[in-house]
Every structure is written in C-alpha cells, then in structure tokens.
Coordinates of C-alpha atoms and ligand atoms in Angstrom, one line a residue:
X3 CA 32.1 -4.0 -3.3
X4 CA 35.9 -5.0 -2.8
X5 CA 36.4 -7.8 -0.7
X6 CA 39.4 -10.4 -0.2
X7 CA 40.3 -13.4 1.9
X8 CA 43.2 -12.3 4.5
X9 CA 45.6 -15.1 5.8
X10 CA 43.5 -16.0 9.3
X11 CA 40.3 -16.1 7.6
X12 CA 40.1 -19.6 7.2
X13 CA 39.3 -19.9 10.8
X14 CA 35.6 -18.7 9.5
X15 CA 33.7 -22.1 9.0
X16 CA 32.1 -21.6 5.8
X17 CA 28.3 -22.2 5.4
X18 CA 27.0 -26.2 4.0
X19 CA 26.2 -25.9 0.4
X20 CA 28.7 -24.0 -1.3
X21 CA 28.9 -25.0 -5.3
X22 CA 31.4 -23.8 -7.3
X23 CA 31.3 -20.2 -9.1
X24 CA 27.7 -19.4 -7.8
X25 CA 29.0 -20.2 -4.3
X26 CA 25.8 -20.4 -2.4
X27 CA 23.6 -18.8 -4.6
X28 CA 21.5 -21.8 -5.3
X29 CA 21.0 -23.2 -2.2
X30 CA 20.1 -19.9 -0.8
X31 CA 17.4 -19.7 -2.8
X32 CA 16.5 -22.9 -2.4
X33 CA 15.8 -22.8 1.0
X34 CA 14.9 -19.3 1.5
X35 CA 17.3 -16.8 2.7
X36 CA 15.4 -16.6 5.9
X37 CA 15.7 -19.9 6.8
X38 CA 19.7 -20.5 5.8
X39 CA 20.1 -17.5 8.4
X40 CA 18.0 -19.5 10.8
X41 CA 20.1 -22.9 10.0
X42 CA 23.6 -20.9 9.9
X43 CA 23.1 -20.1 13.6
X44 CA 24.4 -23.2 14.0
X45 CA 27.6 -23.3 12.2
X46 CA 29.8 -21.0 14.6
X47 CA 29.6 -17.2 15.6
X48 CA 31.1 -16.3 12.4
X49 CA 30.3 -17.9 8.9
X50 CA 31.5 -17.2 5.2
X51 CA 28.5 -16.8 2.8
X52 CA 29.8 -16.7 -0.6
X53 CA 27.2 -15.1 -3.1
X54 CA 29.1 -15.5 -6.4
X55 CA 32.5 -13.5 -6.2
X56 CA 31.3 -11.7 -3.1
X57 CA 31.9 -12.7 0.3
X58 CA 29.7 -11.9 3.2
X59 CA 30.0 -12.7 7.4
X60 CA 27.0 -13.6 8.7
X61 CA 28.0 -12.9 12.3
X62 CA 25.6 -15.0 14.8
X63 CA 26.6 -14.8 18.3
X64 CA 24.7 -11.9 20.2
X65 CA 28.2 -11.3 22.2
X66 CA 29.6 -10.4 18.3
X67 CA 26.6 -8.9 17.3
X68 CA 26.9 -6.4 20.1
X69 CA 30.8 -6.0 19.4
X70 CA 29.5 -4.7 15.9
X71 CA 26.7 -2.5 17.3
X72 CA 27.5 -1.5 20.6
X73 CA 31.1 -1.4 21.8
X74 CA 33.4 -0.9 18.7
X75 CA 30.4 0.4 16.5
X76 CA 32.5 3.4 15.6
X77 CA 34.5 0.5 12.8
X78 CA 31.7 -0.1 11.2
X79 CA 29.4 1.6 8.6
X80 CA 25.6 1.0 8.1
X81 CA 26.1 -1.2 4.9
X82 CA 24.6 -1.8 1.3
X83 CA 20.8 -2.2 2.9
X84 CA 21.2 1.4 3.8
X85 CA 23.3 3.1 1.7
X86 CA 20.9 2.1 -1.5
X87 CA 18.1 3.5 0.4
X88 CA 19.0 7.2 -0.2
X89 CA 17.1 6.9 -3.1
X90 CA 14.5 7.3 -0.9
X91 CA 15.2 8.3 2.6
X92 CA 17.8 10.6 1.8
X93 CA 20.1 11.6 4.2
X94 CA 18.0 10.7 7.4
X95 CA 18.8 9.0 10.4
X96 CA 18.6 5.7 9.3
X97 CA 20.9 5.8 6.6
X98 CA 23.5 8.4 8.1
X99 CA 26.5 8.0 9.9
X100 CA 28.9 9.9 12.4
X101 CA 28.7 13.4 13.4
X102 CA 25.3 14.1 11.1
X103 CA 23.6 10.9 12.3
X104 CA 24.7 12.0 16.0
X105 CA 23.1 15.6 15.3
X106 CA 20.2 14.3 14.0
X107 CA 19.4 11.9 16.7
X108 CA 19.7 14.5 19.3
X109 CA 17.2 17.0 17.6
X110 CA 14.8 13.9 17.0
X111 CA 15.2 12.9 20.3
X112 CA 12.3 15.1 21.8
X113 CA 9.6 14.0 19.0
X114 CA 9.7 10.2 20.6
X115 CA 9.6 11.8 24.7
X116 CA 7.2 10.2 26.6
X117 CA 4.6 13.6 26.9
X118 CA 4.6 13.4 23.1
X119 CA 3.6 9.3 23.3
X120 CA 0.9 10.3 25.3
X121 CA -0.2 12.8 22.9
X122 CA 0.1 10.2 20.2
X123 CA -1.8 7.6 22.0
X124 CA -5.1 9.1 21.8
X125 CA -4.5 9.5 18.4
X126 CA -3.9 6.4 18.4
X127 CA -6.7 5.2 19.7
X128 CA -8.9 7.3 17.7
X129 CA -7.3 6.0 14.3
X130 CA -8.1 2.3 15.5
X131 CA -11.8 3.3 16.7
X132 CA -12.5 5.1 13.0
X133 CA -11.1 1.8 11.3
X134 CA -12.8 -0.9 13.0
X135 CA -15.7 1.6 13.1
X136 CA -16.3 0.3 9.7
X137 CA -16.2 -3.3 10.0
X138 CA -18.9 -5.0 9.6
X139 CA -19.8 -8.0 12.0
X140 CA -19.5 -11.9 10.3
X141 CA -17.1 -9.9 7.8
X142 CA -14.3 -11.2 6.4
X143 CA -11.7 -8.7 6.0
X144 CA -7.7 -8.8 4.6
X145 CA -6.5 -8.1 8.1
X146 CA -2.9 -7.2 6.9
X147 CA -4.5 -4.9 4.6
X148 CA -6.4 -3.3 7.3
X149 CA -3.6 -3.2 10.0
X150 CA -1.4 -1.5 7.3
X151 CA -4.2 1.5 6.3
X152 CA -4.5 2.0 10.6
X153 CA -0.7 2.2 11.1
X154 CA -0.3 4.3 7.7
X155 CA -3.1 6.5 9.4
X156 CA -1.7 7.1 13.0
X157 CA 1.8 7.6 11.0
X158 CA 0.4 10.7 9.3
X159 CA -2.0 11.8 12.1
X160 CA 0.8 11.7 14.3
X161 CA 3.4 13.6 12.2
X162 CA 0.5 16.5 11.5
X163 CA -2.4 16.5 13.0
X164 CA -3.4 20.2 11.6
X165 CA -5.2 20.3 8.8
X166 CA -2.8 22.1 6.9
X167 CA -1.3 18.4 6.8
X168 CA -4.4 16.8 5.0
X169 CA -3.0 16.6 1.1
X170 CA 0.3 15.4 2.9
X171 CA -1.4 12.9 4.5
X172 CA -3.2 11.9 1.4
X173 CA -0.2 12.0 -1.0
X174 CA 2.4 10.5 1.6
X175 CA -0.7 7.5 2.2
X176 CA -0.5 6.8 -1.7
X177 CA 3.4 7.0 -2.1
X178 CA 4.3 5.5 1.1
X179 CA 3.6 1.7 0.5
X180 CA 5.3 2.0 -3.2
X181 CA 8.4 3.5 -1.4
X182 CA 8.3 0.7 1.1
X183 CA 7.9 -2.0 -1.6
X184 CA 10.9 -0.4 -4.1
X185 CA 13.3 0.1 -0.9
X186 CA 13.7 -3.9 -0.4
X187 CA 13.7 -4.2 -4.5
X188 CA 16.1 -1.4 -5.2
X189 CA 18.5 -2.9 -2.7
X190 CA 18.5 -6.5 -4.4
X191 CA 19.1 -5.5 -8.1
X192 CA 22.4 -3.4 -9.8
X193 CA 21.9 0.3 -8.9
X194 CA 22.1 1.0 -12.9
X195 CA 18.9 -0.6 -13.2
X196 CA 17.6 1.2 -10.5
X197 CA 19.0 4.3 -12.8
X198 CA 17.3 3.4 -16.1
X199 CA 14.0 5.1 -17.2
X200 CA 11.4 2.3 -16.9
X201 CA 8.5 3.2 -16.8
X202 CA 8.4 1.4 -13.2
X203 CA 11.6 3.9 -12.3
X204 CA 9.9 6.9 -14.1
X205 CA 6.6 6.5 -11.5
X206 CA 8.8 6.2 -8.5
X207 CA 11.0 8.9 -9.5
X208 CA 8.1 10.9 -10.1
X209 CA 6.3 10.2 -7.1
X210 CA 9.1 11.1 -4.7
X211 CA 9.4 14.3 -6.2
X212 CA 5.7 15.0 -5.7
X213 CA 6.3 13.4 -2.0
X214 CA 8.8 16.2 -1.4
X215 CA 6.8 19.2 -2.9
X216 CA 3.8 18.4 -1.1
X217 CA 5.9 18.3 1.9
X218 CA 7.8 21.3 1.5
X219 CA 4.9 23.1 0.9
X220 CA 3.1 22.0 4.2
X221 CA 6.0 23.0 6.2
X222 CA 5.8 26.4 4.8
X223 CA 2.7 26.8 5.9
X224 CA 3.5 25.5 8.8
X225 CA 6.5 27.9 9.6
X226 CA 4.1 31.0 8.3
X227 CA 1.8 30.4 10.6
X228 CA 4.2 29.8 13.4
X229 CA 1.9 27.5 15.8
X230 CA 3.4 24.7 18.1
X231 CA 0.5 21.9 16.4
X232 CA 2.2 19.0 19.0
X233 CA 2.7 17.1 16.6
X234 CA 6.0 15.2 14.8
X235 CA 6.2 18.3 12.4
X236 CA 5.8 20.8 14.7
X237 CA 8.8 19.2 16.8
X238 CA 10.6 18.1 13.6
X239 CA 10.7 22.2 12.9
X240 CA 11.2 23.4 16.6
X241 CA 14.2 21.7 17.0
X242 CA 17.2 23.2 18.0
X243 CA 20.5 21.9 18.5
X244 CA 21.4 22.6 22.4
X245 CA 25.4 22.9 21.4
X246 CA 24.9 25.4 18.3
X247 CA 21.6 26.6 18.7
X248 CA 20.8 25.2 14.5
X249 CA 17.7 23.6 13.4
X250 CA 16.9 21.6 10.4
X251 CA 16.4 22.4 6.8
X252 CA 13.1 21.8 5.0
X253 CA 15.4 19.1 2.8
X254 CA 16.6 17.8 6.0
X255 CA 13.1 17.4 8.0
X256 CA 11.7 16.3 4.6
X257 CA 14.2 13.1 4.6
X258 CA 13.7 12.5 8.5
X259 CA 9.4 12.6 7.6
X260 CA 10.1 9.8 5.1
X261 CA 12.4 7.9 7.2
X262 CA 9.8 8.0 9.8
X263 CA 7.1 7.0 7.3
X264 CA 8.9 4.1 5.8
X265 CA 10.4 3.1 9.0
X266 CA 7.4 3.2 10.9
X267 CA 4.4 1.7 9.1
X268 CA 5.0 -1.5 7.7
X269 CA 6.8 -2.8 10.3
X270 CA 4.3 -2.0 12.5
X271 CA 1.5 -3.4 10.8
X272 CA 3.4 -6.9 10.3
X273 CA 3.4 -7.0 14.2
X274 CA 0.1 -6.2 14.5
X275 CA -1.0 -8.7 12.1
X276 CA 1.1 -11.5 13.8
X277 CA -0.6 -10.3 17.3
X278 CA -4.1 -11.2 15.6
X279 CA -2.6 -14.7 14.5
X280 CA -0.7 -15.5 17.1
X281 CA -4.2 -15.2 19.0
X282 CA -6.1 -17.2 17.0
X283 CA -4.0 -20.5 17.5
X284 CA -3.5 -19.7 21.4
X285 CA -7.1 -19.4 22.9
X286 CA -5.3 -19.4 26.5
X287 CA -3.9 -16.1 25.3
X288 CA -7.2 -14.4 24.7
X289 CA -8.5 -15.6 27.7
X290 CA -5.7 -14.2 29.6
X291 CA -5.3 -10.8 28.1
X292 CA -9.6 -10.5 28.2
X293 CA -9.4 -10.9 32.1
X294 CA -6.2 -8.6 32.2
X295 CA -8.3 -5.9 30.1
X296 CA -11.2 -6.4 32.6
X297 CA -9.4 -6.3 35.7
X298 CA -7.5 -2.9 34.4
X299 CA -10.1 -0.8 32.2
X300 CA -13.6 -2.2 33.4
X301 CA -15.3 -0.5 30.6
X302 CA -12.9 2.4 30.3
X303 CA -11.3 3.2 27.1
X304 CA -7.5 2.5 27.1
X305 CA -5.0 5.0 27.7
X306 CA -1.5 5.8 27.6
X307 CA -0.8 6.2 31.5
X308 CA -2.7 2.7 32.1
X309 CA -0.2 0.4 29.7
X310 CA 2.4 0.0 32.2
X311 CA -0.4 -1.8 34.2
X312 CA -0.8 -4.0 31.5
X313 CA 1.6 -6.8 32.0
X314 CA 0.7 -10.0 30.6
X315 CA -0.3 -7.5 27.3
X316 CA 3.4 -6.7 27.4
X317 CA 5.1 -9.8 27.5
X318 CA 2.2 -11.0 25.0
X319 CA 3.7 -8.2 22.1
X320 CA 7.2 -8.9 23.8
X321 CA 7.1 -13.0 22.7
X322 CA 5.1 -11.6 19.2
X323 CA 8.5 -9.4 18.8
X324 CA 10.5 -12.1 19.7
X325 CA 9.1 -14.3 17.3
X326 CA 8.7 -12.1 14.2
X327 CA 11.9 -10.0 14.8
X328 CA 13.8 -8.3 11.4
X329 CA 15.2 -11.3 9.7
X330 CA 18.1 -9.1 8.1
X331 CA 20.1 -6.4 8.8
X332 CA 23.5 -5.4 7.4
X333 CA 26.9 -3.3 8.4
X334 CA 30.0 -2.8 6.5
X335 CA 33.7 -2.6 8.1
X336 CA 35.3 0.8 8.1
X337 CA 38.8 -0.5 8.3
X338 CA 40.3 -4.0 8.9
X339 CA 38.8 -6.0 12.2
X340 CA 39.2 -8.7 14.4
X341 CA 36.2 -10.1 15.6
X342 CA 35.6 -13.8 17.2
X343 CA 39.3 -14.3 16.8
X344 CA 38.8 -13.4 12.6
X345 CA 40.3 -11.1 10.3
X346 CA 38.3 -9.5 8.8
X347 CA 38.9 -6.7 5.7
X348 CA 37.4 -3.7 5.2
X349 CA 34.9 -2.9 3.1
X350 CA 33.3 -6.1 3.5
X351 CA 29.7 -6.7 4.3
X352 CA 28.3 -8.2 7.6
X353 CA 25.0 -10.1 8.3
X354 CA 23.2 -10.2 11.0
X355 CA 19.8 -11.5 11.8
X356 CA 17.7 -10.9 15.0
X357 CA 15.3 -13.4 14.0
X358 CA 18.0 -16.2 13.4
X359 CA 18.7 -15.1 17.2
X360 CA 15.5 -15.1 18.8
X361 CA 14.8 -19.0 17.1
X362 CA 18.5 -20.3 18.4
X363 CA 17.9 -23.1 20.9
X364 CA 20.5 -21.6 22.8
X365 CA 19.4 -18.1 23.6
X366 CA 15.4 -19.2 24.0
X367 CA 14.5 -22.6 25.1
X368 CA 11.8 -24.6 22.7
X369 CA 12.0 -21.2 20.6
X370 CA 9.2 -22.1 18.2
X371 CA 6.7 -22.3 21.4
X372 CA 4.6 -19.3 21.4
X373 CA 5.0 -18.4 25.4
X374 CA 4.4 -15.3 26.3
X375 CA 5.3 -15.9 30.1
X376 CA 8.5 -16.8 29.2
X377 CA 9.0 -12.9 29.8
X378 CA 7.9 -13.2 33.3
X379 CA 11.8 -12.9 33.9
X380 CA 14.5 -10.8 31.5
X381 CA 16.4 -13.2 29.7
X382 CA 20.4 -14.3 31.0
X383 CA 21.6 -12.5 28.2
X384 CA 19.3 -9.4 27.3
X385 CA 22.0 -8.9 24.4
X386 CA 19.7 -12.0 22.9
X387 CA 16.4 -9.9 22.1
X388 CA 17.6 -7.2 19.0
X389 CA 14.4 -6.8 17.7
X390 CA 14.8 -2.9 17.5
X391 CA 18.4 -3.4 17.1
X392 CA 20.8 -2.0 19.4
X393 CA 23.7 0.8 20.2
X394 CA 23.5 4.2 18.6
X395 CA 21.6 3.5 15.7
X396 CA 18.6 1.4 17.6
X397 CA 15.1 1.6 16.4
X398 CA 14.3 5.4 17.8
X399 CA 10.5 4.6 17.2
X400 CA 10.6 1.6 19.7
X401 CA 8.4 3.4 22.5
X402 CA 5.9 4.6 19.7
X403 CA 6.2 1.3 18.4
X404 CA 5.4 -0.6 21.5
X405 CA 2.5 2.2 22.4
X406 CA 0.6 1.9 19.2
X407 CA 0.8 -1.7 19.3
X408 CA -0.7 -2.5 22.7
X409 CA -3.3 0.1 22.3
X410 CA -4.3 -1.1 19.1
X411 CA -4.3 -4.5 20.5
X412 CA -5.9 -4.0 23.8
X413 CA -8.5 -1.6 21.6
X414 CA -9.6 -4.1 19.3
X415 CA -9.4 -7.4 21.2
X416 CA -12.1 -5.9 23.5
X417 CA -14.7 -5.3 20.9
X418 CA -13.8 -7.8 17.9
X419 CA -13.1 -11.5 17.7
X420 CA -10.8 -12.1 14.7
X421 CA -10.7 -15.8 13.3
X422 CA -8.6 -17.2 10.5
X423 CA -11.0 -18.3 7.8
X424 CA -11.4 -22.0 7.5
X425 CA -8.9 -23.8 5.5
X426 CA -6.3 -20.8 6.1
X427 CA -2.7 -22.1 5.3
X428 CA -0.1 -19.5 6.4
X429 CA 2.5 -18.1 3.5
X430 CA 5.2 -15.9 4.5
X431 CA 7.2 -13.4 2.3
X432 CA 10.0 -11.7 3.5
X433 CA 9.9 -8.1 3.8
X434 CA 11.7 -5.9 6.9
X435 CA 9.9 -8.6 8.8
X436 CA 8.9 -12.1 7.8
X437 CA 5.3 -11.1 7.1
X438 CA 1.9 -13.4 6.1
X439 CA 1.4 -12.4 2.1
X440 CA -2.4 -12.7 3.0
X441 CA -4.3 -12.7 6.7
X442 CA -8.1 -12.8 5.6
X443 CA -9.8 -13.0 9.5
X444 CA -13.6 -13.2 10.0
X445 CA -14.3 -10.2 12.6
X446 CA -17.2 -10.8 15.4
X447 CA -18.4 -8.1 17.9
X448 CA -17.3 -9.4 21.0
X449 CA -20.2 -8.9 22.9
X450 CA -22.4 -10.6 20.1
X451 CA -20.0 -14.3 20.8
X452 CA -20.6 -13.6 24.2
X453 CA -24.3 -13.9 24.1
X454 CA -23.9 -16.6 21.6
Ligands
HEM524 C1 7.7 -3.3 15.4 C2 8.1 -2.2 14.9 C3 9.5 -1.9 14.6 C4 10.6 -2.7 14.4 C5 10.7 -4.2 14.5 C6 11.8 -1.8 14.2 C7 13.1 -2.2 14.0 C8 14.1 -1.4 13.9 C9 15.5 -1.8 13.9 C10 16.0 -3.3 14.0 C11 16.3 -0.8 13.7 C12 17.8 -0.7 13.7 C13 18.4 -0.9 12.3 C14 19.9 -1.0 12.4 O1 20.5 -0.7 13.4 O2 20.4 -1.4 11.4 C15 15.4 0.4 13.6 C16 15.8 1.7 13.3 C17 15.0 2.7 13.2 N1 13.6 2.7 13.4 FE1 12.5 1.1 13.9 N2 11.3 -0.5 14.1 C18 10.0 -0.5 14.4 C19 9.2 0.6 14.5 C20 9.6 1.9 14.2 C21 8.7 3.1 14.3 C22 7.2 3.0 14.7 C23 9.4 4.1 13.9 C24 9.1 5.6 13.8 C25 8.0 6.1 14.2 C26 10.8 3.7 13.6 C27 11.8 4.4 13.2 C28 13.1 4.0 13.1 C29 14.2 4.8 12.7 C30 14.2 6.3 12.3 C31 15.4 4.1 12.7 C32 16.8 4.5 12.4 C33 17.5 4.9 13.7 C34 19.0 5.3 13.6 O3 19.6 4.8 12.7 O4 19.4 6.1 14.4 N3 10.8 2.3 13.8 N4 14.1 0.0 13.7

C-alpha cells in the first residue's frame, strides 16, 4: 500500500497511544481493535491510526461516513477487506466495483424482491421448525452453534430448493464456515503467505475448487432441465440484463452463490444469537414480544405477510442491530480527497466502524442500554444507524436478513425458553460482527414453564 502525509494533514488529530516505529500497534492490541474504534469516536471525525509504516483514517462522523459511501462514493474503492477476498468470492458483488458491480446488482436485484421473500419465508420457517424439532427439553445446547447450522440451512434451501441442489447443499454446508473463518484470516496476514502450500492453504485451495465443480455441475443440470425452481438459482440463471438483454456466466453466478453464502450466514447467525441473549437479561422484553405474538398469531404459525404487524418485534431486532452492528469496514481513495476539511492521498485506506457509531453518546443517548423503544421514533440523523452499510454497495440481503431473523425469532420464542447456563460469563471475538465465542442456553418448551 503507498501512502504519504500531504502538507494539511496535520489537521487529522492523531489517535492516544502512538509509540514510536510500531506506531499504534501495541496499544491496539492491547485494548482490542474493537474497542480503540469505539474510544476513537471521540477524538474528532477524522483520526490518523498509524500501524507501523502504514497510515490509516478512521473516519467517524456519520456526515463523513456518508460523504464516503453515499454522495462522492464514485472516489473511492472497496479497500484491502475486499480486495483480499477474491480468493474466495471472486468477482461478485461484494468485492466489485464500477460498471461490473452496477451490472451485477441490477440482475441480482429481482432474487431479493419481496414475492421471492415471501417464498423464502416459509422456507424459513420450515428450516427453524426441523432444527428445534430436535431439541430436546432441559437440554443444554451451543446456541451459536445451532443458530449458525439453521441460517447455513435456509442459505442453501433458499438458493436451491430442487433436489438437484442436495450435494451442493451438502458440500457448500461443509466449505462454507472454513471460507468464512479464512476470509477474516487471509485479510490480516501478507498475501504471500496466503500463497504458500501449507497444508492449511492446500485444504482451502482444494475445497474451493470442489465448491466450484459441485456448483457448476448443479447449474448444468439446472439449465438442462430448464425449470423456473423459485429459487436464488433459478433467478441467479434467469437473469437478464434489461439494457443488453446478457445474463450471467456459470463463473459469474458461481462467485455471486458464494458471496451470498459467506455474506449471508454468519452474520446472520451472530444476530440471532445476540437476539437469544439479549432476551435472557431483559425479561420485560419477552414479556412484551410474547403478548405481541399472542395478540397477532393466536396460535397461527407465522408468516411473511403478518411481520409488518409485528412492531415491537421490529424495533426489538432493530436495537439488537444497533447494538451488534459490523465493527469494521474499509474503503480505499481512488484519487486525492478532501474530506472534513483534510487532505487526503490516494491510495490510502479508510476505516469506518458502524458499531463505534451506534455506541457514540452522541448519535444514541445512554447507548449501552438495551431499549428497544428507543425505535418508537426514527432517529434525528438516520445517517447514524449503518448496520447494513449504505449507498450503492449496501447490504443487498438486508430484507432477507431482517425476514429470516424475525421469523426465526418470533418462531422459536413461542415454543422454547432459552436461558444462559448458570455461571455464564460472556466472551466476545471479533468476527464481521462482534460475536459470543460460546452461547451454551438451556432450552424449555414453553408451554411446559408455563404450567410450571
Ligand atoms: C444481520 C445480517 C447482515 C448484516 C449485518 C450485513 C451487513 C452488510 C454490510 C455492512 C454491507 C456493506 C459492506 C460495505 O459497503 O462495505 C453488506 C453488503 C452485502 N451483504 Fe450483507 N449483511 C447481513 C446479511 C446479509 C444477507 C442475509 C445477505 C444475502 C442473502 C447479504 C449479502 C450481502 C451482499 C451480497 C453484500 C455486497 C453488496 C454490494 O457490494 O453491492 N447480507 N452487508
């Protein structure tokens, strides 16, 4: 990465605890790069990070933020979190840029319409019945395991449903969660390590490559037998460009699959595992969302046309995405920018962080309180809440994302009581999203604690 200091750039404050040579290296570790983000918040809208010889912006204020992403997005690129993920993703949306990324957002587009998320919901639903199908009552269960094998499930069931798709589903099931581990790992270390034939590099290697000819296979089949399935494939391969009439390649709807896969799963299971905790130390919550459930289903099953009637759900999952937002995301100037009154080079790396945001005093009042009514109104400055990002590269999954989290919730909440074990002390790790390394929850069948 080339980056130097121009003339003006010593307006940038720079952040507390720079040594010399490392920079601050040390005390990034020290306190956890999740929580310098949180502390740099406030030390000014833009601040100098100096990681050894490199020099990074962490850019704070949401105004800047959406500067970057929104209104002059076309000066900056997606950034070294991205670009060292083509390893993986290839060439899909999430790591592309400009015309391709533009293309390839249109044609995806109609896979994420709301008649497909309708579709997908009783999938949904059905995946969450099968898992918790199996748990036992008085069990004590890994509960970020569990949320991770339901969200991995509706992934696959929602991207083929026929069963042409079953040795994808199986393969993608086993590769998925190495490829999601290895993307935040790969990013972190030189890419000629990445490049050298460990053993650990000779596995993933191998197992993208089986990914791929798995995949390519299915969609052969698919496009042989030349049936609409409704599901992400099907629309994946339907797709046609409205300006030139072009669809996809197999390579390219292969890299969009993946993106989907690794975009989608774990970042949805982390939610869902904070829902369950965030529960568990806010009775008041349960109670609430139990009378809401009762008042809206009776003893119906959930559905997709009844969520907008759920409202305290909503801002429930709205204050858990708040809460437990990404904790990093990146960019990289194009060309030379002003921004906040600083010069600022190109080719230099920017930071932002939506959780650093959504725990600034300043955007949310009392921001560690868990308040779920806060909601009950938008907030001053909706610019504040970036959970799913924002501008032209915002989370396209945040619909599907929102769906199979409140039906999941509303699904089990009705017919399980989770509990932390006793003695449970919480440890975070920091993946996409700050996650718990372990959630073990006892699970109760509702109705049995009700007659208790
Ligand atoms: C709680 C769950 C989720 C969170 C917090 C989340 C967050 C995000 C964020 C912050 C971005 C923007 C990244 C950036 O601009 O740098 C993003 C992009 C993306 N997300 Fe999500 N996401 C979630 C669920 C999903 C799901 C369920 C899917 C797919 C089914 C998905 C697919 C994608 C894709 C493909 C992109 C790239 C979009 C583009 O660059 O045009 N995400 N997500």
């Amino acid at each position: 990465m080339t980056n130097s200091l121009s003339s003006s750039t010593h307006a940038v404050p720079t952040a507390p605890g720079r040594v010399p040579l490392l920079g601050h290296i040390p005390s990034v570790l020290r306190h956890s790069p999740v929580t310098t983000l949180r502390s740099l918040q406030a030390h000014g809208d833009i601040v100098a990070l100096h990681l050894g010889p490199v020099t990074v912006y962490v850019v704070n204020s949401p105004d800047l933020i959406h500067r970057v992403l929104v209104t002059e997005t076309d000066n900056y690129g997606k950034g070294r979190l991205f670009t060292r993920s083509t390893d993986i993703i290839g060439n899909g949306i999430a790591t592309s840029e400009g015309e391709f990324h533009h293309r390839q957002r249109r044609l995806m587009s109609p896979a994420f319409h709301r008649t497909q998320l309708r579709t997908y919901g009783e999938v949904m639903r059905g995946q969450t019945e099968a898992i918790t199908g199996t748990w036992q009552p008085g069990a004590v269960l890994p509960l970020e395991k569990e949320m991770n094998r339901l969200t991995a499930r509706v992934a696959a069931k929602t991207l083929f449903t026929s069963e042409l798709g079953d040795r994808a589903v199986a393969e993608v099931q086993k590769t998925v969660p190495l490829m999601t581990k290895e993307a935040m790992r790969r990013v972190m270390v030189p890419d000629v390590i990445n490049r050298l034939p460990t053993p650990g590099n000779r596995r993933f290697f191998a197992a993208i490559a089986r990914t791929r000819k798995i995949l390519n296979e299915v969609m052969s089949a698919y496009e042989e037998q030349g049936v609409d399935h409704g599901d992400l494939l099907s629309t994946l391969l339907r797709a046609r460009d409205e300006e030139t009439g072009e669809g996809m390649t197999h390579a390219q709807v292969h890299d969009e699959l993946i993106t989907l896969f690794i975009a989608g799963t774990e970042t949805t299971s982390t939610t869902l595992s904070w829902l369950f905790y965030e529960i568990t130390r806010h009775p008041e919550v349960e109670e609430r969302l139990l009378a809401e459930l009762e008042t809206v289903l009776g003893d119906r099953a959930v559905t997709f046309d009844d969520l907008p009637k759920l409202e305290y759900a909503a801002r429930f999952v709205d204050e858990t995405l708040r809460l437990h937002a990404p904790w990093l995301s990146m960019r990289r100037t194009k060309v030379d920018v002003e921004l906040g009154g600083v010069h600022i080079p190109a080719e230099t790396e920017l930071i932002y962080s939506p959780d650093a945001v959504h725990h600034n005093p300043r955007h949310y009042p009392d921001p560690e309180r868990f308040e779920p009514d806060r909601w009950l109104s938008a907030p001053a400055d909706r610019r504040t809440f970036i959970t799913f990002g924002a501008g032209k590269h915002k989370c396209i999954g945040d619909h599907f994302a929102r769906t199979l989290i409140l039906i999941v919730l509303t699904t089990i909440v009705r017919k399980w009581r989770l509990t932390t074990v006793p003695g449970y002390k919480l440890r975070e790790v920091p993946d996409v999203l700050l996650r718990p390394k372990t959630l073990p929850m006892t699970v109760e069948a509702r109705a049995a604690c009700r007659t208790a």
